[in-house]
Coordinates of N, CA, C and O in Angstrom, one line a residue:
M228 N 20.5 -69.6 -25.6 CA 21.0 -70.8 -24.5 C 20.2 -71.9 -24.5 O 19.7 -72.0 -24.3
K229 N 21.1 -73.1 -24.7 CA 20.7 -74.3 -24.5 C 20.8 -74.7 -23.1 O 22.0 -74.6 -22.5
F230 N 19.6 -75.2 -22.5 CA 19.9 -75.9 -21.3 C 20.2 -77.3 -21.0 O 19.8 -77.9 -21.9
N231 N 21.1 -77.7 -19.9 CA 21.1 -79.1 -20.1 C 20.0 -79.8 -19.2 O 20.5 -80.2 -18.2
Y232 N 19.0 -79.9 -19.6 CA 18.2 -81.1 -19.1 C 17.1 -81.4 -19.9 O 17.4 -81.2 -21.1
Y233 N 16.3 -82.5 -19.2 CA 15.3 -83.1 -20.2 C 14.5 -83.6 -19.3 O 14.2 -83.6 -18.1
L234 N 13.1 -83.7 -20.0 CA 11.7 -83.9 -19.0 C 11.7 -85.5 -19.3 O 11.5 -86.0 -20.4
S235 N 11.2 -86.2 -18.2 CA 10.8 -87.6 -18.4 C 9.4 -87.4 -19.0 O 8.7 -86.5 -19.0
P236 N 8.9 -88.5 -19.6 CA 7.4 -88.6 -20.1 C 6.5 -88.4 -18.8 O 5.4 -87.5 -19.3
A237 N 6.7 -88.7 -17.7 CA 5.7 -88.4 -16.6 C 5.9 -86.8 -16.5 O 4.7 -86.2 -16.1
A238 N 6.9 -86.4 -16.3 CA 7.0 -84.7 -16.4 C 6.2 -83.9 -17.2 O 5.7 -83.0 -16.9
E239 N 6.5 -84.5 -18.5 CA 5.8 -84.0 -19.8 C 4.3 -83.7 -19.4 O 3.8 -82.8 -19.3
Q240 N 3.7 -85.2 -19.0 CA 2.4 -85.2 -18.8 C 2.0 -84.1 -17.7 O 0.9 -83.6 -17.9
D241 N 2.7 -84.3 -16.6 CA 2.6 -83.4 -15.4 C 2.3 -81.9 -15.6 O 1.1 -81.2 -15.3
I242 N 3.1 -81.6 -16.8 CA 3.2 -79.9 -17.1 C 1.7 -79.6 -17.9 O 1.1 -78.9 -17.8
E243 N 1.5 -80.8 -18.7 CA 0.1 -80.6 -19.6 C -0.8 -80.7 -18.9 O -1.8 -79.9 -19.4
D244 N -1.0 -81.6 -17.9 CA -2.1 -81.3 -16.9 C -2.3 -80.4 -16.6 O -3.5 -79.8 -16.1
V245 N -1.3 -79.5 -15.7 CA -1.4 -78.3 -14.8 C -1.9 -77.0 -16.0 O -2.8 -76.5 -15.6
I246 N -1.2 -77.4 -17.2 CA -1.8 -76.3 -18.3 C -3.3 -76.7 -18.2 O -3.8 -75.4 -18.5
D247 N -3.5 -77.9 -18.7 CA -5.0 -77.9 -19.1 C -5.8 -77.5 -17.8 O -7.1 -76.9 -18.3
Y248 N -5.5 -77.7 -16.7 CA -6.4 -77.4 -15.5 C -6.6 -75.9 -15.3 O -7.7 -75.4 -15.2
L249 N -5.3 -75.2 -15.5 CA -5.5 -73.5 -15.2 C -6.0 -73.1 -16.4 O -7.0 -72.1 -16.1
A250 N -5.8 -73.6 -17.9 CA -6.4 -73.1 -18.9 C -8.0 -73.2 -18.5 O -8.6 -72.2 -19.3
Q251 N -8.5 -73.9 -18.1 CA -10.0 -74.1 -18.0 C -10.8 -72.8 -17.2 O -11.7 -72.5 -17.5
E252 N -9.8 -72.2 -16.1 CA -10.3 -71.2 -15.5 C -9.6 -69.8 -16.0 O -10.4 -68.7 -16.3
N253 N -8.6 -69.9 -16.3 CA -7.8 -68.6 -16.9 C -6.4 -69.0 -17.8 O -5.8 -69.4 -17.1
V254 N -6.7 -68.5 -19.0 CA -5.6 -68.9 -19.6 C -4.0 -68.4 -19.4 O -3.1 -68.6 -19.5
E255 N -4.0 -67.0 -18.7 CA -3.2 -66.2 -18.4 C -2.5 -67.1 -17.4 O -1.3 -66.8 -17.3
S256 N -3.2 -67.5 -16.5 CA -2.4 -68.3 -15.5 C -2.0 -69.5 -16.0 O -0.8 -70.0 -15.7
A257 N -2.2 -70.0 -17.2 CA -1.7 -71.4 -17.7 C -0.4 -70.6 -18.2 O 0.9 -71.2 -18.2
H258 N -0.4 -69.4 -19.0 CA 1.1 -69.1 -19.6 C 1.9 -68.6 -18.4 O 3.1 -68.8 -18.6
T259 N 1.1 -68.2 -17.2 CA 2.2 -67.5 -16.1 C 2.9 -68.9 -15.7 O 4.1 -68.9 -15.3
F260 N 2.3 -69.6 -15.3 CA 2.8 -71.1 -15.0 C 3.8 -71.9 -15.8 O 5.0 -72.3 -15.6
L261 N 3.5 -71.8 -17.2 CA 4.5 -72.3 -18.2 C 5.4 -71.4 -18.2 O 6.7 -72.2 -18.3
N262 N 5.6 -70.4 -18.0 CA 6.8 -69.5 -18.0 C 7.7 -69.7 -16.8 O 8.7 -69.6 -16.9
A263 N 6.6 -69.9 -15.7 CA 7.7 -70.0 -14.3 C 8.4 -71.5 -14.4 O 9.3 -71.5 -14.1
V264 N 7.6 -72.4 -14.8 CA 8.0 -73.7 -14.9 C 9.6 -73.9 -15.5 O 10.3 -74.5 -15.2
Y265 N 9.4 -73.3 -16.8 CA 10.4 -73.4 -17.9 C 11.5 -72.5 -17.1 O 12.9 -72.9 -17.0
G266 N 11.1 -71.6 -16.6 CA 12.3 -70.5 -16.0 C 12.7 -71.4 -14.8 O 14.0 -71.4 -14.4
A267 N 12.0 -72.2 -14.0 CA 12.6 -72.6 -12.7 C 13.3 -74.1 -13.2 O 14.8 -74.1 -12.6
M268 N 13.0 -74.7 -14.5 CA 14.1 -75.7 -14.9 C 15.2 -75.1 -15.7 O 16.2 -75.8 -15.3
E269 N 15.5 -74.2 -15.8 CA 16.6 -73.2 -16.6 C 17.6 -72.9 -15.3 O 18.8 -73.3 -15.6
L270 N 17.0 -72.5 -14.3 CA 17.7 -72.4 -13.1 C 18.4 -73.6 -12.6 O 19.4 -73.6 -12.3
I271 N 17.7 -74.6 -12.4 CA 17.9 -76.0 -11.9 C 19.3 -76.6 -12.8 O 20.0 -76.9 -12.4
A272 N 19.0 -76.4 -14.0 CA 20.1 -76.7 -15.0 C 21.5 -76.0 -14.8 O 22.3 -76.7 -14.8
E273 N 21.2 -74.5 -14.3 CA 22.4 -73.8 -14.5 C 23.0 -74.0 -13.0 O 24.3 -73.7 -12.7
N274 N 21.8 -74.6 -12.0 CA 22.6 -74.5 -10.4 C 22.1 -76.0 -10.2 O 21.2 -76.0 -8.9
P275 N 22.5 -77.1 -10.4 CA 21.8 -78.2 -9.6 C 21.8 -78.8 -8.5 O 20.9 -79.5 -7.9
D276 N 22.6 -77.8 -7.7 CA 22.6 -78.1 -6.3 C 21.6 -77.4 -5.2 O 21.7 -77.6 -4.0
I277 N 20.8 -76.7 -6.5 CA 20.1 -75.6 -5.6 C 18.8 -76.3 -4.8 O 18.3 -76.0 -3.8
G278 N 18.7 -77.4 -5.4 CA 17.4 -78.3 -4.8 C 17.6 -79.1 -3.7 O 19.0 -78.8 -3.0
H279 N 16.8 -79.6 -2.9 CA 17.0 -80.3 -1.5 C 16.5 -81.7 -1.7 O 15.6 -82.1 -2.4
L280 N 17.2 -82.8 -0.7 CA 16.7 -84.0 -0.7 C 15.4 -84.0 0.3 O 15.3 -83.3 1.2
R281 N 14.2 -84.9 -0.1 CA 13.5 -85.3 0.7 C 12.9 -86.2 1.2 O 12.2 -87.3 0.8
E282 N 13.9 -86.8 2.3 CA 13.9 -88.2 2.7 C 12.6 -88.4 3.4 O 12.2 -89.8 3.6
D283 N 11.9 -87.5 3.3 CA 10.6 -88.0 4.1 C 9.7 -88.2 3.0 O 8.5 -88.9 3.2
F284 N 10.0 -88.3 1.8 CA 9.2 -88.4 0.6 C 9.5 -89.6 -0.1 O 9.1 -90.5 -0.5
T285 N 11.0 -89.8 0.0 CA 11.5 -90.8 -0.9 C 13.1 -90.8 -0.5 O 13.8 -90.0 -0.1
S286 N 13.5 -92.2 -0.6 CA 14.9 -92.6 -0.5 C 15.7 -92.5 -1.9 O 17.1 -92.8 -1.9
K287 N 15.2 -92.2 -2.8 CA 15.6 -92.2 -4.4 C 16.7 -90.7 -4.5 O 16.2 -89.9 -3.7
P288 N 17.4 -91.2 -5.2 CA 18.7 -89.7 -5.3 C 17.9 -88.5 -6.2 O 18.3 -88.3 -7.2
V289 N 16.9 -88.1 -5.6 CA 16.3 -87.1 -6.5 C 16.3 -85.8 -5.4 O 16.1 -86.0 -4.2
K290 N 16.3 -84.7 -6.3 CA 16.0 -83.6 -5.4 C 14.9 -82.5 -5.6 O 14.2 -83.0 -6.6
F291 N 14.3 -81.8 -4.7 CA 12.9 -81.0 -5.0 C 13.4 -79.7 -5.1 O 14.3 -79.1 -4.3
W292 N 12.8 -78.9 -5.9 CA 12.9 -77.5 -5.9 C 11.4 -76.9 -5.9 O 10.4 -77.3 -7.1
S293 N 11.1 -75.9 -5.3 CA 9.8 -75.5 -5.1 C 9.5 -74.2 -5.9 O 10.6 -73.5 -5.9
F294 N 8.7 -73.8 -6.6 CA 8.5 -72.5 -7.6 C 6.8 -72.5 -7.6 O 6.1 -72.8 -7.1
K295 N 6.8 -71.1 -8.1 CA 5.5 -70.7 -8.5 C 4.2 -71.2 -7.4 O 4.1 -72.5 -7.8
W296 N 3.4 -70.4 -6.6 CA 2.4 -71.0 -6.1 C 3.0 -72.2 -4.8 O 3.5 -71.8 -4.2
H297 N 2.7 -73.4 -5.4 CA 3.1 -74.3 -4.7 C 3.2 -75.8 -5.3 O 3.3 -76.7 -4.9
Y298 N 4.1 -75.8 -6.6 CA 4.7 -76.7 -7.1 C 6.0 -76.8 -6.8 O 6.8 -76.3 -6.5
L299 N 6.2 -78.2 -7.2 CA 7.7 -79.1 -7.0 C 8.2 -79.4 -8.4 O 7.5 -80.2 -9.2
I300 N 9.3 -79.3 -8.6 CA 9.7 -80.0 -9.5 C 11.2 -80.8 -9.2 O 11.7 -80.6 -7.9
I301 N 10.6 -82.2 -9.3 CA 11.6 -83.4 -8.7 C 12.5 -83.8 -9.8 O 12.4 -84.1 -11.1
Y302 N 13.6 -83.8 -9.6 CA 15.0 -83.9 -10.7 C 15.9 -84.8 -10.0 O 16.2 -84.8 -8.8
T303 N 16.7 -85.5 -11.1 CA 17.9 -85.8 -10.4 C 19.2 -85.2 -11.0 O 19.2 -84.3 -12.2
P304 N 20.2 -84.6 -10.0 CA 21.3 -83.7 -10.1 C 22.3 -84.5 -10.9 O 23.5 -84.3 -10.4
T305 N 22.1 -85.0 -12.3 CA 22.8 -85.6 -12.9 C 23.5 -84.7 -14.1 O 22.8 -83.6 -14.3
S306 N 24.2 -84.9 -15.3 CA 24.1 -84.0 -16.5 C 24.0 -85.2 -17.5 O 24.5 -86.1 -17.8
P307 N 23.1 -84.7 -18.3 CA 21.9 -83.5 -18.2 C 20.9 -83.7 -16.9 O 20.9 -85.0 -16.4
I308 N 20.3 -82.9 -16.4 CA 19.3 -82.9 -15.4 C 17.9 -83.8 -15.9 O 18.0 -83.3 -17.1
N309 N 17.8 -84.6 -15.1 CA 16.3 -85.5 -15.4 C 15.3 -84.6 -14.7 O 15.4 -84.9 -13.6
I310 N 14.7 -84.1 -15.2 CA 13.3 -83.6 -14.4 C 12.3 -84.6 -14.6 O 11.8 -85.3 -15.4
V311 N 12.0 -85.4 -13.1 CA 11.3 -86.3 -13.1 C 10.0 -86.4 -13.1 O 9.0 -87.0 -13.8
R312 N 9.6 -85.1 -12.3 CA 8.0 -85.0 -12.0 C 7.9 -83.6 -11.9 O 8.7 -82.9 -11.4
V313 N 6.9 -82.8 -12.2 CA 6.3 -81.4 -11.7 C 5.2 -81.7 -11.3 O 3.9 -81.9 -12.0
L314 N 4.9 -81.6 -9.9 CA 3.8 -81.9 -9.1 C 3.4 -80.6 -8.2 O 4.1 -79.9 -7.7
S315 N 2.1 -80.6 -8.3 CA 1.5 -79.7 -7.0 C 2.1 -80.4 -5.5 O 2.1 -81.5 -5.2
G316 N 2.1 -79.3 -4.6 CA 2.6 -79.9 -3.5 C 1.4 -80.3 -2.7 O 1.5 -80.7 -1.5
H317 N 0.3 -80.1 -3.1 CA -1.1 -80.6 -2.2 C -1.4 -81.9 -3.0 O -2.2 -82.6 -2.2
R318 N -0.7 -82.6 -3.7 CA -1.0 -84.2 -4.5 C -0.1 -85.0 -3.3 O 0.9 -84.5 -2.4
D319 N -0.2 -86.1 -3.3 CA 0.0 -87.2 -3.0 C 1.5 -87.6 -3.2 O 1.9 -88.3 -4.1
I320 N 2.6 -86.8 -3.0 CA 3.7 -86.9 -3.5 C 4.4 -88.3 -3.2 O 5.1 -88.5 -4.3
I321 N 4.5 -88.6 -2.1 CA 5.0 -90.2 -1.8 C 4.5 -91.1 -2.6 O 5.2 -91.8 -3.1
N322 N 3.2 -91.3 -3.3 CA 2.7 -92.1 -3.8 C 2.6 -92.0 -5.6 O 3.0 -92.9 -6.2
L323 N 3.1 -90.7 -5.5 CA 3.2 -90.4 -7.3 C 4.7 -90.6 -7.7 O 4.9 -90.7 -8.9
I324 N 5.5 -90.5 -6.6 CA 7.0 -90.7 -7.1 C 7.6 -92.0 -7.0 O 8.7 -92.5 -7.3
G325 N 6.5 -92.8 -6.2 CA 7.0 -94.4 -5.9 C 8.1 -94.5 -5.2 O 9.0 -95.2 -5.2

């Protein structure tokens, strides 16, 4: 099945950074994260309205969806879905999404 989303270069880098970080400690955790993030992106593509606005973070027309542990997928609910960022909720979200 083809899902209707694409990743921004920043989102691709975010995912790569998390996988590199997790793999240093535990390769299985990196695989678990990768499966979780792609599963979450597929869910968003199938149900673009599941996310929520976070006006406390940004006035941009993006939605947020939390998944696995404490990560956030930030996306535009357009067709196709644009995955803008994939970030840990522990990071400085406001400054990272500008």
